[in-house]
């Protein structure tokens, strides 16, 4: 679409057409109005940042706040009602800024080092293999519902110390948190948050008495100066589930789909196991497991890309757009190129909120994709690639289904 003019609706980023085919629109927006207004369905507006350099600056700018209280104050002002964030959302690192962010981040950092992630490799392989066993007899399995969705849920539940008989509930809650929005008012979301919260409170109480070798137990029994409150531990559990499950599922599904449609790259990866580590960032850049970073609110006027965004405005950072920005990736950014050297994508964020689970997410994805292709070398799409559909969501960008023949 280079050089074209377009008429975009004021809801341009929120339409189904955009979700299914966003890149031509983003290319146009980056060129014509790289920090562009977007009307929100409930009223009000947001500013969408689409260029790599601006996005990186925005992610590192403390005037763009991730503090959920700042966000709720703005929502209260706009709606004329006093809105208060639920405790599950109000006490974790992704929704707070320093000084509260700092100890919350420090408390979990030990669990997410590359070495800790690597130690989980054999267990992640077992979980992947068990899920593949379940797919084997099916004529046309859906690799999203049957594989990409449950794999990270089980790994993260196990990491936190959730017993195996609760994993099906965890998968159900995780799906509900992703697929239902507060605006829809179906009650499923509220019910799922309540159930998950009650379950986690009970689990924390049990681990106070009988600690295990897991992350929740480590947080509960941490040294006094590092210890979080019960509410913070509960909220951190929410952050790991909501931050880790959908995002990783989206990446696992996206990478498998990309390799199903790029047989040469797939052969290359499978012939040399060491290639996965070196190629993962290019796979992530190409797939774009998330559409946008978590939204920010300006605490004072901020100039970005030549536009002054006033104070108390919502800012959306389009990570998906930055992944195809020729300013950062000058050579054929729309293509998967495993020889691209270390693409510095922003899919795990940048700055103090940089993803805690990045190593783990890469490992789950490598194992998930590799085990599938090793076990079923003839696996192929059961539909044409043009029939694949993405789910509409303001943060993650998962495929809705990935039907295959094994
Ligand atoms: C492909 C998978 C993943 C992607 C694309 C991803 C992406 C991100 C991004 C973009 C952020 C920064 C949010 C922002 O600043 O707006 C973030 C933060 C975070 N992620 Fe991930 N994530 C993934 C997997 C995981 C996993 C597996 C976990 C843990 C189990 C995790 C835990 C977190 C946490 C706790 C934060 C908040 C960090 C902070 O605020 O200091 N993520 N993630």
mmCIF file of N, CA and C in Angstrom, residues 49-92:
data_model
loop_
_atom_site.group_PDB
_atom_site.id
_atom_site.type_symbol
_atom_site.label_atom_id
_atom_site.label_comp_id
_atom_site.label_asym_id
_atom_site.label_seq_id
_atom_site.Cartn_x
_atom_site.Cartn_y
_atom_site.Cartn_z
ATOM 1 N N UNK A 49 0.702 4.793 19.344
ATOM 2 C CA UNK A 49 2.093 5.037 18.947
ATOM 3 C C UNK A 49 2.521 3.879 18.050
ATOM 4 N N UNK A 50 2.979 4.170 16.832
ATOM 5 C CA UNK A 50 3.212 3.078 15.878
ATOM 6 C C UNK A 50 4.663 2.918 15.434
ATOM 7 N N UNK A 51 5.517 3.960 15.627
ATOM 8 C CA UNK A 51 6.906 3.816 15.151
ATOM 9 C C UNK A 51 7.794 3.251 16.242
ATOM 10 N N UNK A 52 8.779 2.458 15.823
ATOM 11 C CA UNK A 52 9.668 1.774 16.767
ATOM 12 C C UNK A 52 10.315 2.739 17.753
ATOM 13 N N UNK A 53 10.967 3.793 17.240
ATOM 14 C CA UNK A 53 11.714 4.697 18.128
ATOM 15 C C UNK A 53 10.789 5.363 19.134
ATOM 16 N N UNK A 54 9.619 5.811 18.666
ATOM 17 C CA UNK A 54 8.659 6.460 19.572
ATOM 18 C C UNK A 54 8.155 5.459 20.617
ATOM 19 N N UNK A 55 7.920 4.226 20.175
ATOM 20 C CA UNK A 55 7.393 3.200 21.088
ATOM 21 C C UNK A 55 8.411 2.895 22.181
ATOM 22 N N UNK A 56 9.675 2.790 21.783
ATOM 23 C CA UNK A 56 10.724 2.488 22.759
ATOM 24 C C UNK A 56 10.820 3.634 23.776
ATOM 25 N N UNK A 57 10.768 4.864 23.272
ATOM 26 C CA UNK A 57 10.823 6.026 24.177
ATOM 27 C C UNK A 57 9.610 6.020 25.107
ATOM 28 N N UNK A 58 8.445 5.691 24.564
ATOM 29 C CA UNK A 58 7.217 5.707 25.371
ATOM 30 C C UNK A 58 7.269 4.644 26.468
ATOM 31 N N UNK A 59 7.795 3.445 26.123
ATOM 32 C CA UNK A 59 7.850 2.369 27.114
ATOM 33 C C UNK A 59 8.779 2.715 28.278
ATOM 34 N N UNK A 60 9.780 3.575 28.006
ATOM 35 C CA UNK A 60 10.754 3.906 29.061
ATOM 36 C C UNK A 60 10.416 5.214 29.774
ATOM 37 N N UNK A 61 9.311 5.853 29.416
ATOM 38 C CA UNK A 61 9.021 7.199 29.922
ATOM 39 C C UNK A 61 8.149 7.143 31.183
ATOM 40 N N UNK A 62 8.673 7.586 32.349
ATOM 41 C CA UNK A 62 7.879 7.496 33.582
ATOM 42 C C UNK A 62 6.632 8.404 33.577
ATOM 43 N N UNK A 63 6.566 9.338 32.624
ATOM 44 C CA UNK A 63 5.349 10.174 32.547
ATOM 45 C C UNK A 63 4.183 9.419 31.909
ATOM 46 N N UNK A 64 4.483 8.239 31.368
ATOM 47 C CA UNK A 64 3.412 7.370 30.837
ATOM 48 C C UNK A 64 3.224 6.269 31.874
ATOM 49 N N UNK A 65 2.176 6.383 32.673
ATOM 50 C CA UNK A 65 2.083 5.559 33.876
ATOM 51 C C UNK A 65 1.333 4.251 33.655
ATOM 52 N N UNK A 66 1.875 3.192 34.270
ATOM 53 C CA UNK A 66 1.178 1.905 34.313
ATOM 54 C C UNK A 66 0.434 1.735 35.650
ATOM 55 N N UNK A 67 0.443 2.768 36.487
ATOM 56 C CA UNK A 67 -0.204 2.641 37.796
ATOM 57 C C UNK A 67 -1.722 2.535 37.606
ATOM 58 N N UNK A 68 -2.275 1.420 38.055
ATOM 59 C CA UNK A 68 -3.709 1.160 37.837
ATOM 60 C C UNK A 68 -4.579 2.204 38.541
ATOM 61 N N UNK A 69 -4.044 2.801 39.617
ATOM 62 C CA UNK A 69 -4.827 3.819 40.320
ATOM 63 C C UNK A 69 -4.965 5.074 39.460
ATOM 64 N N UNK A 70 -3.910 5.411 38.725
ATOM 65 C CA UNK A 70 -3.975 6.553 37.802
ATOM 66 C C UNK A 70 -5.020 6.255 36.718
ATOM 67 N N UNK A 71 -5.023 5.023 36.251
ATOM 68 C CA UNK A 71 -5.969 4.637 35.197
ATOM 69 C C UNK A 71 -7.415 4.692 35.707
ATOM 70 N N UNK A 72 -7.629 4.202 36.919
ATOM 71 C CA UNK A 72 -8.991 4.210 37.474
ATOM 72 C C UNK A 72 -9.457 5.632 37.798
ATOM 73 N N UNK A 73 -8.519 6.495 38.227
ATOM 74 C CA UNK A 73 -8.901 7.904 38.459
ATOM 75 C C UNK A 73 -9.421 8.530 37.172
ATOM 76 N N UNK A 74 -8.709 8.227 36.071
ATOM 77 C CA UNK A 74 -9.130 8.781 34.784
ATOM 78 C C UNK A 74 -10.501 8.226 34.383
ATOM 79 N N UNK A 75 -10.688 6.910 34.570
ATOM 80 C CA UNK A 75 -11.986 6.302 34.219
ATOM 81 C C UNK A 75 -13.091 6.902 35.076
ATOM 82 N N UNK A 76 -12.790 7.148 36.366
ATOM 83 C CA UNK A 76 -13.799 7.722 37.268
ATOM 84 C C UNK A 76 -14.169 9.119 36.794
ATOM 85 N N UNK A 77 -13.136 9.913 36.429
ATOM 86 C CA UNK A 77 -13.382 11.281 35.961
ATOM 87 C C UNK A 77 -14.244 11.282 34.713
ATOM 88 N N UNK A 78 -13.903 10.364 33.799
ATOM 89 C CA UNK A 78 -14.615 10.340 32.514
ATOM 90 C C UNK A 78 -16.050 9.831 32.665
ATOM 91 N N UNK A 79 -16.254 8.905 33.622
ATOM 92 C CA UNK A 79 -17.596 8.305 33.736
ATOM 93 C C UNK A 79 -18.465 9.007 34.775
ATOM 94 N N UNK A 80 -17.844 9.859 35.625
ATOM 95 C CA UNK A 80 -18.603 10.533 36.673
ATOM 96 C C UNK A 80 -18.957 9.603 37.826
ATOM 97 N N UNK A 81 -18.375 8.407 37.862
ATOM 98 C CA UNK A 81 -18.610 7.462 38.967
ATOM 99 C C UNK A 81 -17.279 7.132 39.606
ATOM 100 N N UNK A 82 -17.285 6.862 40.906
ATOM 101 C CA UNK A 82 -16.018 6.505 41.550
ATOM 102 C C UNK A 82 -15.735 5.025 41.306
ATOM 103 N N UNK A 83 -14.685 4.746 40.570
ATOM 104 C CA UNK A 83 -14.338 3.355 40.253
ATOM 105 C C UNK A 83 -13.046 2.995 40.977
ATOM 106 N N UNK A 84 -13.031 1.809 41.559
ATOM 107 C CA UNK A 84 -11.869 1.381 42.350
ATOM 108 C C UNK A 84 -11.366 0.055 41.776
ATOM 109 N N UNK A 85 -10.055 -0.077 41.560
ATOM 110 C CA UNK A 85 -9.567 -1.348 40.996
ATOM 111 C C UNK A 85 -9.694 -2.493 41.995
ATOM 112 N N UNK A 86 -10.037 -3.709 41.524
ATOM 113 C CA UNK A 86 -10.112 -4.852 42.446
ATOM 114 C C UNK A 86 -8.719 -5.180 43.003
ATOM 115 N N UNK A 87 -8.626 -5.689 44.238
ATOM 116 C CA UNK A 87 -7.307 -5.950 44.842
ATOM 117 C C UNK A 87 -6.442 -6.905 44.027
ATOM 118 N N UNK A 88 -7.080 -7.852 43.314
ATOM 119 C CA UNK A 88 -6.298 -8.798 42.510
ATOM 120 C C UNK A 88 -5.495 -8.059 41.433
ATOM 121 N N UNK A 89 -6.062 -6.947 40.955
ATOM 122 C CA UNK A 89 -5.401 -6.191 39.888
ATOM 123 C C UNK A 89 -4.532 -5.057 40.422
ATOM 124 N N UNK A 90 -4.815 -4.638 41.666
ATOM 125 C CA UNK A 90 -4.204 -3.396 42.171
ATOM 126 C C UNK A 90 -2.899 -3.612 42.911
ATOM 127 N N UNK A 91 -2.446 -4.851 43.020
ATOM 128 C CA UNK A 91 -1.277 -5.113 43.864
ATOM 129 C C UNK A 91 -0.205 -5.944 43.178
ATOM 130 N N UNK A 92 -0.139 -5.871 41.857
ATOM 131 C CA UNK A 92 0.956 -6.589 41.187
ATOM 132 C C UNK A 92 1.808 -5.679 40.321
#
